[in-house]
Amino acid sequence: MIPEPDSAPVFLSSAALSAKIRGCLLGGALGDAAAGAAAETQSGSGMSISANTQLALYSLDGLLEAIEWANEGVGADETACVWLAYLRWMRGQGLPLPEAGPSPLPRPIDAEPLLRPEGTGAGDPDVLSALSTGEMGTRQRPLNTGVDTPAALVRSAPFGLLPYVATETVYKLALDAASLTHGHPSARHSAAVFASMVHGLLAPGATLRSAAESALAQARENGVPDFSDRLQELLADDGGTDPAGAGTAGRTPAAEEALAIGLRAALAVEDAATEDTDLSAATAAAIREAAAAGGTSAAVVAGSLLGTRYEALPDTDLEALREGSVIEKLAAGFIASTIAP
């Protein structure tokens, strides 16, 4: 399935794509940390890598493994590679792998100190319950069909970073990967729409609003017009509605609520931006607003989208995620494997 040179849209230059890939990954990690994620594994400057960011990075690593096989002329099931990556993550947290499931071979990411479990907590219980079954959920037979939380949403931006393929491919990759742990339509399609928004921002001249509208069109084509219509109302809003109305204090928002809150926060930056706008400061403010309104998941959405859109991120605690970090290593490997020099 990867790559699709004959059906792919036009994308940015290699340098611009590389910047957007890094911006997306760093923006998501900043959103996670800004929301006060449960994980407490600290880097030298105080930035944490929680289970949310860890699983997003393992999403990227699973996709990267499939690409590496493809580059060697060997076919690989992308979703299976992602599933094995999540099992490797679970093993790295000191949790036993299910007896009925496979024991995946280690990859370099597994040895990264910032992804070790000290102080990070066990991770999302629905994710762990699905992975502990030893069963690989599929789009046709997803796991946890009654769970509509945003745990799959926050790990799905990396699927949108795959260049040179059609958005429909990205949508289905993210849908399949979400189905590994979250089978509710809201959870699965929120993840797929989010990834598709990120992917749309890789096109020359794309705006966040145009990428969002394209992603919602993909949702309609994939048989969920009601879901698409609910999020389309957000895009049509003139800004007079408080995005916090989508959530309720003290509870985890549903996946589509978290997506809506994060998207609104990001769109507010784009709509207000001028040549004089300090985009780093605006991004930091949007992440805080999304976190206050919708918690970690909404902040991850806002950070990922704005990091991809503008690559302008606040410097506070950012150096801990840059040079020599697991994010930089993974980004560099992904860029080298996917983007023509």
Coordinates of C-alpha atoms in Angstrom, one line a residue, residues 66-184:
A66 CA 6.4 -1.3 7.6
I67 CA 8.0 1.4 5.4
E68 CA 11.5 -0.1 6.0
W69 CA 10.2 -3.5 4.9
A70 CA 8.6 -2.0 1.8
N71 CA 11.9 -0.2 1.0
E72 CA 13.6 -3.6 1.0
G73 CA 11.0 -5.0 -1.4
V74 CA 9.1 -7.0 1.3
G75 CA 5.4 -6.5 1.8
A76 CA 4.2 -5.8 5.3
D77 CA 0.9 -5.3 6.9
E78 CA 1.0 -1.7 8.3
T79 CA -1.6 -2.3 11.0
A80 CA 0.1 -5.5 12.1
C81 CA 3.4 -3.6 12.5
V82 CA 1.6 -0.9 14.5
W83 CA 0.0 -3.6 16.7
L84 CA 3.3 -5.2 17.4
A85 CA 4.7 -1.7 18.2
Y86 CA 2.0 -1.3 20.8
L87 CA 2.8 -4.7 22.3
R88 CA 6.5 -3.6 22.5
W89 CA 5.4 -0.5 24.3
M90 CA 3.4 -2.5 26.8
R91 CA 6.4 -4.8 27.4
G92 CA 8.6 -1.8 27.9
Q93 CA 6.2 -0.7 30.7
G94 CA 7.0 -3.8 32.6
L95 CA 3.7 -5.4 31.8
P96 CA 3.4 -9.1 30.7
L97 CA 2.6 -9.8 27.1
P98 CA -0.6 -11.9 26.5
E99 CA 0.2 -15.6 26.3
A100 CA -2.1 -15.9 23.2
G101 CA -0.3 -13.1 21.4
P102 CA 3.1 -12.7 19.6
S103 CA 6.4 -11.7 21.2
P104 CA 7.6 -9.0 18.9
L105 CA 11.4 -8.5 18.2
P106 CA 12.8 -5.3 19.8
R107 CA 13.6 -2.2 17.9
P108 CA 15.8 0.8 18.8
I109 CA 13.0 2.8 20.2
D110 CA 12.4 0.2 23.0
A111 CA 15.8 1.1 24.6
E112 CA 15.0 4.9 24.8
P113 CA 15.3 6.1 28.5
L114 CA 12.5 8.6 28.2
L115 CA 10.1 5.8 27.2
R116 CA 10.8 3.7 30.2
P117 CA 8.0 3.2 32.8
E118 CA 9.5 4.9 35.9
G119 CA 6.7 7.1 37.2
T120 CA 4.7 7.1 34.0
G121 CA 1.7 5.1 35.3
A122 CA 0.2 2.1 33.6
G123 CA -1.4 3.9 30.7
D124 CA -5.0 4.0 29.5
P125 CA -6.9 1.1 30.9
D126 CA -8.9 0.5 27.7
V127 CA -5.7 0.4 25.7
L128 CA -4.2 -2.1 28.1
S129 CA -7.3 -4.2 28.2
A130 CA -7.3 -4.5 24.4
L131 CA -3.6 -5.3 24.1
S132 CA -3.8 -7.8 26.9
T133 CA -6.3 -10.0 24.9
G134 CA -3.6 -11.1 22.5
E135 CA -6.1 -10.4 19.7
M136 CA -5.4 -8.0 16.9
G137 CA -8.5 -5.8 16.4
T138 CA -9.5 -5.0 12.9
R139 CA -11.8 -2.6 11.2
Q140 CA -14.2 -5.4 10.6
R141 CA -13.8 -6.8 14.2
P142 CA -12.6 -3.9 16.4
L143 CA -12.0 -4.3 20.1
N144 CA -13.7 -2.3 22.9
T145 CA -16.7 -1.3 20.7
G146 CA -18.4 0.5 23.5
V147 CA -15.4 2.8 24.3
D148 CA -15.5 6.3 22.8
T149 CA -12.7 7.9 24.8
P150 CA -9.8 9.8 23.0
A151 CA -7.0 7.4 23.8
A152 CA -6.7 6.3 20.2
L153 CA -7.1 9.9 19.0
V154 CA -4.0 11.2 20.8
R155 CA -1.7 8.6 19.2
S156 CA -3.0 9.1 15.6
A157 CA -1.3 12.2 14.2
P158 CA 1.7 10.2 13.0
F159 CA -0.4 8.4 10.4
G160 CA -1.0 11.8 8.8
L161 CA 2.7 12.4 8.4
L162 CA 3.0 9.7 5.6
P163 CA 3.8 11.7 2.4
Y164 CA 3.2 10.8 -1.2
V165 CA 0.0 8.8 -0.6
A166 CA -3.7 9.7 -0.9
T167 CA -5.6 11.0 2.1
E168 CA -8.0 8.0 1.8
T169 CA -5.0 5.7 2.5
V170 CA -4.2 7.8 5.6
Y171 CA -7.8 7.7 6.8
K172 CA -7.9 3.9 6.6
L173 CA -4.6 3.4 8.2
A174 CA -5.6 5.5 11.2
L175 CA -9.0 3.8 11.3
D176 CA -7.4 0.4 11.4
A177 CA -4.9 1.4 14.0
A178 CA -7.6 2.9 16.3
S179 CA -9.6 -0.4 15.9
L180 CA -6.8 -2.2 17.7
T181 CA -8.0 -0.8 21.0
H182 CA -11.1 1.4 20.4
G183 CA -14.0 0.1 18.3
H184 CA -16.6 2.8 19.0

